[in-house]
Amino acid sequence: MARSLAALLSLVTLFGWAGSEPALAQFNEVDDLAAEQAKEKQELENMKQELRSIKGEVNDAMRSMSELTQTMQERPMAGAAQAVHEMHLFVKEKEIDLGGGKKAHCLTYNGMVPGPELHLKEGEPTRIVLHNESTVPTSLHFHGLVLPHTVDGLPRAGAAATKDSPAKSERYLRPGENFAYQFIPTVQASGYYHPQVMHLKQRDMGLYGAIVVHPRLNSRAPDQELALFINKMTLPASKESGQKAQDVLVINGKTAPHIPAIETSPGKRLRLHIYNLSDQAVPLHLGGHRLEVVASNGSDPLEPHVIRDTINLNPADRVVVDVLADNPGVWSLASDRANQVIDKEGNFPSGLAVVFKYKLQ
Ligand SMILES: [Cu+2]
């Protein structure tokens, strides 16, 4: 029991980290890190307290999680000399505030929109475990990665199985099921994960997250990296709040002016992975800087790099741009289309506009 609790706690610690504003976590400096670690320690204490109180009534889900962890610790991937890089995704339903009290009923990975950024390395044995804690069937596809058909997309008969996920012939995960996707990425990629085509409407309810395969040798590694997901989310009409049904354009699950600012410092090379999941063309412009397009829709890396101050993203386009932070001030990365930065009531900014600013030294 103690052992499985410890295993569970180590998982919880991992998720706690992943859950704390993943997109911006890499932007914190050492000072912020110390404060954040102190906060995390407190959170961990709280969680320990909570776990103590439910000791003795551990439910099936928890037991299967700890068993799964033990299985993974005891049986590393056959033939792999390297440690397996293991990540967990939990599909959960959640109300998400898109900003200004605009609440949408969402499906999430690990309680957030977008889901956690997954950073993989070429040649590194990888295991991604999907847990379906929602009330609907779901599936998982790694968009933009080059993988064997047995792992890309759906659980299939003959796909890699764990003790808790025997190979299934079904083409999806029912509520309460989990599945381990195991593979070694061999091609550099800037992709994103989301449910397969048959469950694609779940993507527009919040099920998406960045998955990046970094090259083994990286001579031009950026100093900072951030994924930006453009999407259109639907707010249901609500008599209680007087909210009318409407579509809201969001970046990382928030609409302007509620999108957290992108913060950088002079001299840094900032890499943005930008995904247009909306059904509209978006001309994205950054003031005062140039965008160096380093990858586009699977051409990773794109050579030679092209330089733009505006990039046009058609629906389903994904582009990776580097920005050399050499012009301190407060800028904006925003759509150049008026109807994408002003809402139906005429409020500006709304939708696709994010502040790009330099940290005070
Ligand atoms: Cu896809």
Short mmCIF file of C-alpha atoms and ligand atoms in Angstrom, two decimals:
data_model
loop_
_atom_site.label_atom_id
_atom_site.label_comp_id
_atom_site.label_asym_id
_atom_site.label_seq_id
_atom_site.Cartn_x
_atom_site.Cartn_y
_atom_site.Cartn_z
CA MET A 1 0.00 0.00 0.00
CA ALA A 2 2.75 2.42 1.02
CA ARG A 3 4.56 1.61 -2.16
CA SER A 4 1.59 2.20 -4.43
CA LEU A 5 0.84 5.47 -2.63
CA ALA A 6 4.42 6.54 -3.18
CA ALA A 7 4.13 5.63 -6.84
CA LEU A 8 0.90 7.57 -7.06
CA LEU A 9 2.46 10.55 -5.33
CA SER A 10 5.37 10.61 -7.73
CA LEU A 11 2.84 10.66 -10.55
CA VAL A 12 0.87 13.42 -8.87
CA THR A 13 4.08 15.44 -8.50
CA LEU A 14 4.72 15.07 -12.18
CA PHE A 15 1.24 16.20 -13.10
CA GLY A 16 1.39 19.08 -10.62
CA TRP A 17 4.37 20.38 -12.53
CA ALA A 18 2.77 19.76 -15.90
CA GLY A 19 -0.40 21.45 -14.69
CA SER A 20 1.16 24.74 -13.67
CA GLU A 21 0.87 26.87 -16.80
CA PRO A 22 2.95 24.55 -18.98
CA ALA A 23 3.16 26.89 -21.91
CA LEU A 24 4.78 29.57 -19.85
CA ALA A 25 6.77 27.39 -17.46
CA GLN A 26 9.85 27.71 -19.62
CA PHE A 27 9.67 31.49 -19.37
CA ASN A 28 10.36 31.58 -15.65
CA GLU A 29 13.73 32.73 -14.47
CA VAL A 30 15.54 31.19 -11.53
CA ASP A 31 13.89 33.54 -8.99
CA ASP A 32 10.43 32.61 -10.17
CA LEU A 33 11.48 28.97 -10.10
CA ALA A 34 12.35 29.14 -6.38
CA ALA A 35 8.97 30.70 -5.59
CA GLU A 36 7.24 28.17 -7.78
CA GLN A 37 9.09 25.29 -6.15
CA ALA A 38 8.04 26.56 -2.72
CA LYS A 39 4.46 26.76 -3.98
CA GLU A 40 4.70 23.26 -5.42
CA LYS A 41 6.08 21.94 -2.14
CA GLN A 42 3.04 23.39 -0.38
CA GLU A 43 0.76 21.91 -3.01
CA LEU A 44 2.44 18.55 -2.57
CA GLU A 45 1.90 18.78 1.21
CA ASN A 46 -1.76 19.52 0.61
CA MET A 47 -2.02 16.57 -1.74
CA LYS A 48 -0.31 14.28 0.78
CA GLN A 49 -2.86 15.44 3.37
CA GLU A 50 -5.67 14.70 0.98
CA LEU A 51 -4.27 11.30 0.12
CA ARG A 52 -3.90 10.39 3.80
CA SER A 53 -7.56 11.13 4.33
CA ILE A 54 -8.63 8.80 1.55
CA LYS A 55 -6.17 6.04 2.50
CA GLY A 56 -8.03 2.79 2.90
CA GLU A 57 -10.61 3.57 0.28
CA VAL A 58 -8.36 3.63 -2.74
CA ASN A 59 -10.58 3.08 -5.75
CA ASP A 60 -10.01 0.94 -8.79
CA ALA A 61 -8.70 3.78 -10.90
CA MET A 62 -5.96 4.56 -8.39
CA ARG A 63 -5.02 0.91 -8.03
CA SER A 64 -4.71 0.46 -11.77
CA MET A 65 -2.62 3.64 -11.98
CA SER A 66 -0.12 2.47 -9.40
CA GLU A 67 0.02 -1.02 -10.90
CA LEU A 68 0.60 0.54 -14.27
CA THR A 69 3.47 2.61 -12.88
CA GLN A 70 5.04 -0.48 -11.32
CA THR A 71 4.70 -2.43 -14.53
CA MET A 72 6.46 0.39 -16.33
CA GLN A 73 9.24 0.61 -13.73
CA GLU A 74 9.82 -3.13 -13.65
CA ARG A 75 9.63 -3.85 -17.37
CA PRO A 76 11.40 -1.28 -19.48
CA MET A 77 10.78 -1.42 -23.20
CA ALA A 78 12.39 -4.52 -24.64
CA GLY A 79 15.72 -3.86 -26.30
CA ALA A 80 15.90 -0.26 -25.13
CA ALA A 81 19.12 0.66 -23.37
CA GLN A 82 17.81 4.12 -22.58
CA ALA A 83 15.28 5.00 -19.92
CA VAL A 84 11.77 5.36 -21.27
CA HIS A 85 10.38 8.87 -21.35
CA GLU A 86 6.89 8.40 -19.98
CA MET A 87 3.99 10.85 -20.01
CA HIS A 88 0.34 10.56 -19.00
CA LEU A 89 -2.70 12.21 -20.53
CA PHE A 90 -6.03 12.19 -18.68
CA VAL A 91 -9.12 13.09 -20.69
CA LYS A 92 -11.49 15.02 -18.41
CA GLU A 93 -14.53 17.21 -18.84
CA LYS A 94 -14.17 20.69 -17.40
CA GLU A 95 -15.67 24.19 -17.52
CA ILE A 96 -13.02 26.56 -18.82
CA ASP A 97 -13.16 30.35 -18.57
CA LEU A 98 -12.10 31.71 -21.96
CA GLY A 99 -11.63 35.10 -20.32
CA GLY A 100 -13.98 37.67 -18.81
CA GLY A 101 -16.31 34.99 -17.42
CA LYS A 102 -17.06 33.45 -20.80
CA LYS A 103 -17.38 29.81 -19.76
CA ALA A 104 -17.24 26.94 -22.22
CA HIS A 105 -17.93 23.28 -21.51
CA CYS A 106 -14.65 21.67 -22.53
CA LEU A 107 -12.96 18.34 -22.90
CA THR A 108 -9.38 18.64 -21.65
CA TYR A 109 -6.14 16.77 -21.34
CA ASN A 110 -5.09 16.96 -17.67
CA GLY A 111 -7.65 19.68 -16.92
CA MET A 112 -6.23 22.34 -19.20
CA VAL A 113 -6.60 23.81 -22.69
CA PRO A 114 -4.33 23.22 -24.50
CA GLY A 115 -3.04 20.00 -22.93
CA PRO A 116 0.55 19.74 -21.67
CA GLU A 117 3.39 20.39 -24.13
CA LEU A 118 5.14 17.07 -24.82
CA HIS A 119 8.81 17.46 -25.73
CA LEU A 120 10.41 14.32 -27.20
CA LYS A 121 13.87 13.61 -28.57
CA GLU A 122 14.88 11.79 -31.73
CA GLY A 123 15.83 8.21 -30.80
CA GLU A 124 14.38 8.34 -27.31
CA PRO A 125 12.05 5.48 -26.29
CA THR A 126 8.73 7.13 -25.52
CA ARG A 127 5.58 5.99 -23.78
CA ILE A 128 2.43 8.08 -23.74
CA VAL A 129 -0.43 6.67 -21.67
CA LEU A 130 -3.93 7.90 -22.44
CA HIS A 131 -6.50 7.57 -19.64
CA ASN A 132 -10.11 8.18 -20.60
CA GLU A 133 -11.74 9.75 -17.54
CA SER A 134 -14.54 11.33 -19.57
CA THR A 135 -18.00 9.93 -20.26
CA VAL A 136 -17.45 9.53 -24.02
CA PRO A 137 -15.22 7.26 -26.13
CA THR A 138 -12.04 8.91 -27.38
CA SER A 139 -8.85 8.14 -29.32
CA LEU A 140 -5.45 9.74 -29.91
CA HIS A 141 -3.51 10.77 -33.00
CA PHE A 142 -0.05 12.35 -33.19
CA HIS A 143 -0.52 14.89 -35.97
CA GLY A 144 2.74 15.68 -37.75
CA LEU A 145 4.81 12.84 -36.32
CA VAL A 146 6.07 10.00 -38.51
CA LEU A 147 5.22 6.80 -36.64
CA PRO A 148 4.35 3.15 -37.28
CA HIS A 149 0.64 2.67 -37.98
CA THR A 150 0.29 0.49 -34.89
CA VAL A 151 0.76 3.51 -32.62
CA ASP A 152 -0.31 6.52 -34.63
CA GLY A 153 -3.93 7.10 -34.02
CA LEU A 154 -6.06 4.40 -32.63
CA PRO A 155 -5.58 1.50 -30.32
CA ARG A 156 -5.61 -1.40 -32.76
CA ALA A 157 -5.29 -5.13 -32.47
CA GLY A 158 -1.56 -5.83 -32.33
CA ALA A 159 -0.67 -2.39 -30.98
CA ALA A 160 1.70 -2.18 -28.02
CA ALA A 161 -0.17 -3.31 -24.93
CA THR A 162 0.37 -3.10 -21.18
CA LYS A 163 -0.99 -5.24 -18.39
CA ASP A 164 -3.82 -2.74 -18.01
CA SER A 165 -4.34 -2.30 -21.73
CA PRO A 166 -4.36 -5.64 -23.45
CA ALA A 167 -4.31 -5.21 -27.20
CA LYS A 168 -7.80 -4.35 -28.29
CA SER A 169 -9.62 -4.72 -31.51
CA GLU A 170 -11.82 -1.72 -30.76
CA ARG A 171 -10.85 1.46 -32.49
CA TYR A 172 -11.23 3.71 -29.48
CA LEU A 173 -10.97 3.93 -25.69
CA ARG A 174 -14.21 3.61 -23.78
CA PRO A 175 -14.76 5.67 -20.61
CA GLY A 176 -12.53 4.33 -17.84
CA GLU A 177 -10.04 2.65 -20.17
CA ASN A 178 -6.38 3.47 -20.69
CA PHE A 179 -3.87 2.72 -23.42
CA ALA A 180 -0.07 3.02 -23.70
CA TYR A 181 1.34 4.30 -27.01
CA GLN A 182 4.99 3.23 -27.24
CA PHE A 183 7.40 4.30 -29.93
CA ILE A 184 10.82 5.75 -30.76
CA PRO A 185 10.52 9.00 -32.72
CA THR A 186 13.00 9.10 -35.59
CA VAL A 187 11.95 12.24 -37.43
CA GLN A 188 12.23 15.80 -36.12
CA ALA A 189 8.74 17.30 -35.99
CA SER A 190 6.56 20.07 -34.66
CA GLY A 191 3.20 18.39 -34.23
CA TYR A 192 0.17 18.26 -32.02
CA TYR A 193 -1.89 15.52 -30.50
CA HIS A 194 -5.66 15.30 -30.68
CA PRO A 195 -8.41 12.66 -31.00
CA GLN A 196 -8.61 10.78 -34.30
CA VAL A 197 -10.87 11.82 -37.16
CA MET A 198 -13.85 9.86 -35.83
CA HIS A 199 -13.73 11.98 -32.64
CA LEU A 200 -12.55 15.20 -34.25
CA LYS A 201 -15.32 17.36 -32.83
CA GLN A 202 -13.71 16.72 -29.44
CA ARG A 203 -10.71 18.72 -30.64
CA ASP A 204 -12.84 21.84 -30.94
CA MET A 205 -13.97 21.27 -27.35
CA GLY A 206 -10.37 21.58 -26.13
CA LEU A 207 -8.60 18.27 -26.80
CA TYR A 208 -5.26 19.30 -28.29
CA GLY A 209 -1.69 19.88 -27.21
CA ALA A 210 1.77 20.38 -28.68
CA ILE A 211 4.10 17.43 -29.30
CA VAL A 212 7.57 18.36 -30.49
CA VAL A 213 10.32 15.95 -31.53
CA HIS A 214 13.65 17.71 -31.06
CA PRO A 215 16.62 16.72 -33.21
CA ARG A 216 19.41 14.77 -31.52
CA LEU A 217 21.92 17.42 -32.53
CA ASN A 218 20.62 20.94 -32.36
CA SER A 219 22.99 23.70 -33.41
CA ARG A 220 20.28 26.34 -33.39
CA ALA A 221 18.43 25.46 -30.19
CA PRO A 222 16.22 28.36 -29.09
CA ASP A 223 16.45 29.94 -25.62
CA GLN A 224 12.69 29.82 -25.13
CA GLU A 225 9.91 27.81 -26.72
CA LEU A 226 6.15 28.24 -26.66
CA ALA A 227 3.18 26.64 -28.43
CA LEU A 228 0.29 28.87 -29.53
CA PHE A 229 -2.99 27.24 -30.53
CA ILE A 230 -5.50 29.35 -32.44
CA ASN A 231 -9.01 27.92 -32.21
CA LYS A 232 -12.68 28.82 -32.30
CA MET A 233 -14.69 27.70 -29.32
CA THR A 234 -18.43 27.78 -28.89
CA LEU A 235 -20.09 29.26 -25.83
CA PRO A 236 -23.50 27.80 -25.11
CA ALA A 237 -26.41 30.16 -24.39
CA SER A 238 -27.07 30.50 -20.68
CA LYS A 239 -30.23 31.97 -19.18
CA GLU A 240 -28.59 32.28 -15.75
CA SER A 241 -25.71 34.48 -16.86
CA GLY A 242 -27.52 36.05 -19.79
CA GLN A 243 -24.75 34.75 -22.02
CA LYS A 244 -25.74 34.42 -25.66
CA ALA A 245 -24.50 31.49 -27.72
CA GLN A 246 -21.46 32.70 -29.60
CA ASP A 247 -18.20 31.67 -31.18
CA VAL A 248 -15.06 32.98 -29.55
CA LEU A 249 -11.60 32.99 -31.13
CA VAL A 250 -8.97 31.92 -28.63
CA ILE A 251 -5.22 31.51 -28.30
CA ASN A 252 -4.35 28.73 -25.86
CA GLY A 253 -7.92 28.63 -24.58
CA LYS A 254 -8.18 32.35 -23.78
CA THR A 255 -9.55 35.29 -25.72
CA ALA A 256 -7.95 38.77 -25.75
CA PRO A 257 -7.30 40.66 -23.52
CA HIS A 258 -7.11 37.63 -21.21
CA ILE A 259 -4.33 35.75 -23.06
CA PRO A 260 -1.16 35.66 -20.92
CA ALA A 261 1.55 37.91 -22.39
CA ILE A 262 4.54 36.36 -24.13
CA GLU A 263 7.56 37.55 -22.17
CA THR A 264 11.13 37.60 -23.40
CA SER A 265 14.46 39.32 -22.73
CA PRO A 266 16.93 41.10 -25.01
CA GLY A 267 19.13 38.79 -27.05
CA LYS A 268 16.97 35.69 -26.66
CA ARG A 269 15.96 33.45 -29.53
CA LEU A 270 12.29 32.63 -29.00
CA ARG A 271 10.67 29.77 -30.90
CA LEU A 272 6.90 29.80 -31.42
CA HIS A 273 5.02 26.72 -32.60
CA ILE A 274 1.81 28.15 -34.05
CA TYR A 275 -1.21 25.98 -34.93
CA ASN A 276 -4.35 27.21 -36.66
CA LEU A 277 -7.12 24.87 -35.55
CA SER A 278 -9.85 27.38 -36.44
CA ASP A 279 -11.83 27.38 -39.67
CA GLN A 280 -10.58 30.84 -40.67
CA ALA A 281 -7.45 32.13 -42.40
CA VAL A 282 -5.38 34.12 -39.92
CA PRO A 283 -2.77 36.71 -40.96
CA LEU A 284 -0.62 36.94 -37.84
CA HIS A 285 1.59 40.00 -37.44
CA LEU A 286 4.23 40.84 -34.84
CA GLY A 287 5.21 44.49 -34.51
CA GLY A 288 8.85 45.58 -34.34
CA HIS A 289 10.34 42.19 -35.17
CA ARG A 290 10.88 39.72 -37.96
CA LEU A 291 9.53 36.18 -37.92
CA GLU A 292 12.00 33.60 -39.24
CA VAL A 293 9.98 30.67 -40.55
CA VAL A 294 11.96 27.54 -39.58
CA ALA A 295 9.32 24.85 -40.24
CA SER A 296 5.97 24.60 -41.95
CA ASN A 297 3.48 21.73 -42.10
CA GLY A 298 6.00 18.93 -41.66
CA SER A 299 9.01 20.42 -43.41
CA ASP A 300 11.22 20.30 -40.33
CA PRO A 301 13.65 21.91 -40.78
CA LEU A 302 12.69 24.23 -43.62
CA GLU A 303 15.79 25.43 -45.51
CA PRO A 304 16.53 28.13 -46.34
CA HIS A 305 14.58 30.01 -43.71
CA VAL A 306 12.27 32.70 -44.98
CA ILE A 307 11.73 35.98 -43.14
CA ARG A 308 8.27 37.52 -42.70
CA ASP A 309 6.68 40.18 -40.51
CA THR A 310 3.26 38.63 -41.12
CA ILE A 311 2.55 34.94 -41.54
CA ASN A 312 -0.61 33.72 -43.19
CA LEU A 313 -2.06 30.65 -41.56
CA ASN A 314 -4.77 28.84 -43.45
CA PRO A 315 -7.03 26.47 -41.52
CA ALA A 316 -4.98 23.43 -40.36
CA ASP A 317 -1.67 25.21 -41.04
CA ARG A 318 1.08 24.86 -38.49
CA VAL A 319 4.18 26.97 -38.63
CA VAL A 320 7.29 27.27 -36.46
CA VAL A 321 8.89 30.72 -36.29
CA ASP A 322 11.96 32.02 -34.49
CA VAL A 323 12.00 35.57 -33.19
CA LEU A 324 15.25 37.27 -32.26
CA ALA A 325 14.34 39.53 -29.34
CA ASP A 326 16.31 42.62 -30.28
CA ASN A 327 13.80 45.47 -29.93
CA PRO A 328 12.80 45.96 -26.28
CA GLY A 329 9.34 47.33 -25.54
CA VAL A 330 5.72 46.24 -25.45
CA TRP A 331 4.44 44.84 -28.74
CA SER A 332 1.56 42.80 -29.95
CA LEU A 333 1.27 39.56 -31.88
CA ALA A 334 -2.18 39.79 -33.43
CA SER A 335 -4.37 39.04 -36.40
CA ASP A 336 -4.48 41.73 -39.07
CA ARG A 337 -8.17 41.03 -39.67
CA ALA A 338 -10.48 43.38 -37.77
CA ASN A 339 -13.16 40.73 -37.23
CA GLN A 340 -10.59 38.55 -35.47
CA VAL A 341 -9.59 41.18 -32.89
CA ILE A 342 -12.99 42.81 -32.19
CA ASP A 343 -15.95 40.94 -30.71
CA LYS A 344 -19.61 41.10 -31.80
CA GLU A 345 -20.26 44.01 -29.39
CA GLY A 346 -17.36 45.96 -30.88
CA ASN A 347 -14.96 45.47 -27.97
CA PHE A 348 -11.26 45.69 -28.78
CA PRO A 349 -9.09 43.79 -28.21
CA SER A 350 -10.93 40.50 -28.35
CA GLY A 351 -9.99 37.21 -29.98
CA LEU A 352 -6.58 36.86 -31.56
CA ALA A 353 -4.23 39.39 -29.95
CA VAL A 354 -1.47 38.63 -27.48
CA VAL A 355 0.92 41.05 -25.82
CA PHE A 356 4.60 40.45 -26.60
CA LYS A 357 6.82 42.22 -24.09
CA TYR A 358 10.28 42.34 -22.61
CA LYS A 359 10.87 41.57 -18.96
CA LEU A 360 12.14 44.50 -16.93
CA GLN A 361 15.83 43.98 -16.23
CU CU B 1 -4.40 15.49 -37.00
#
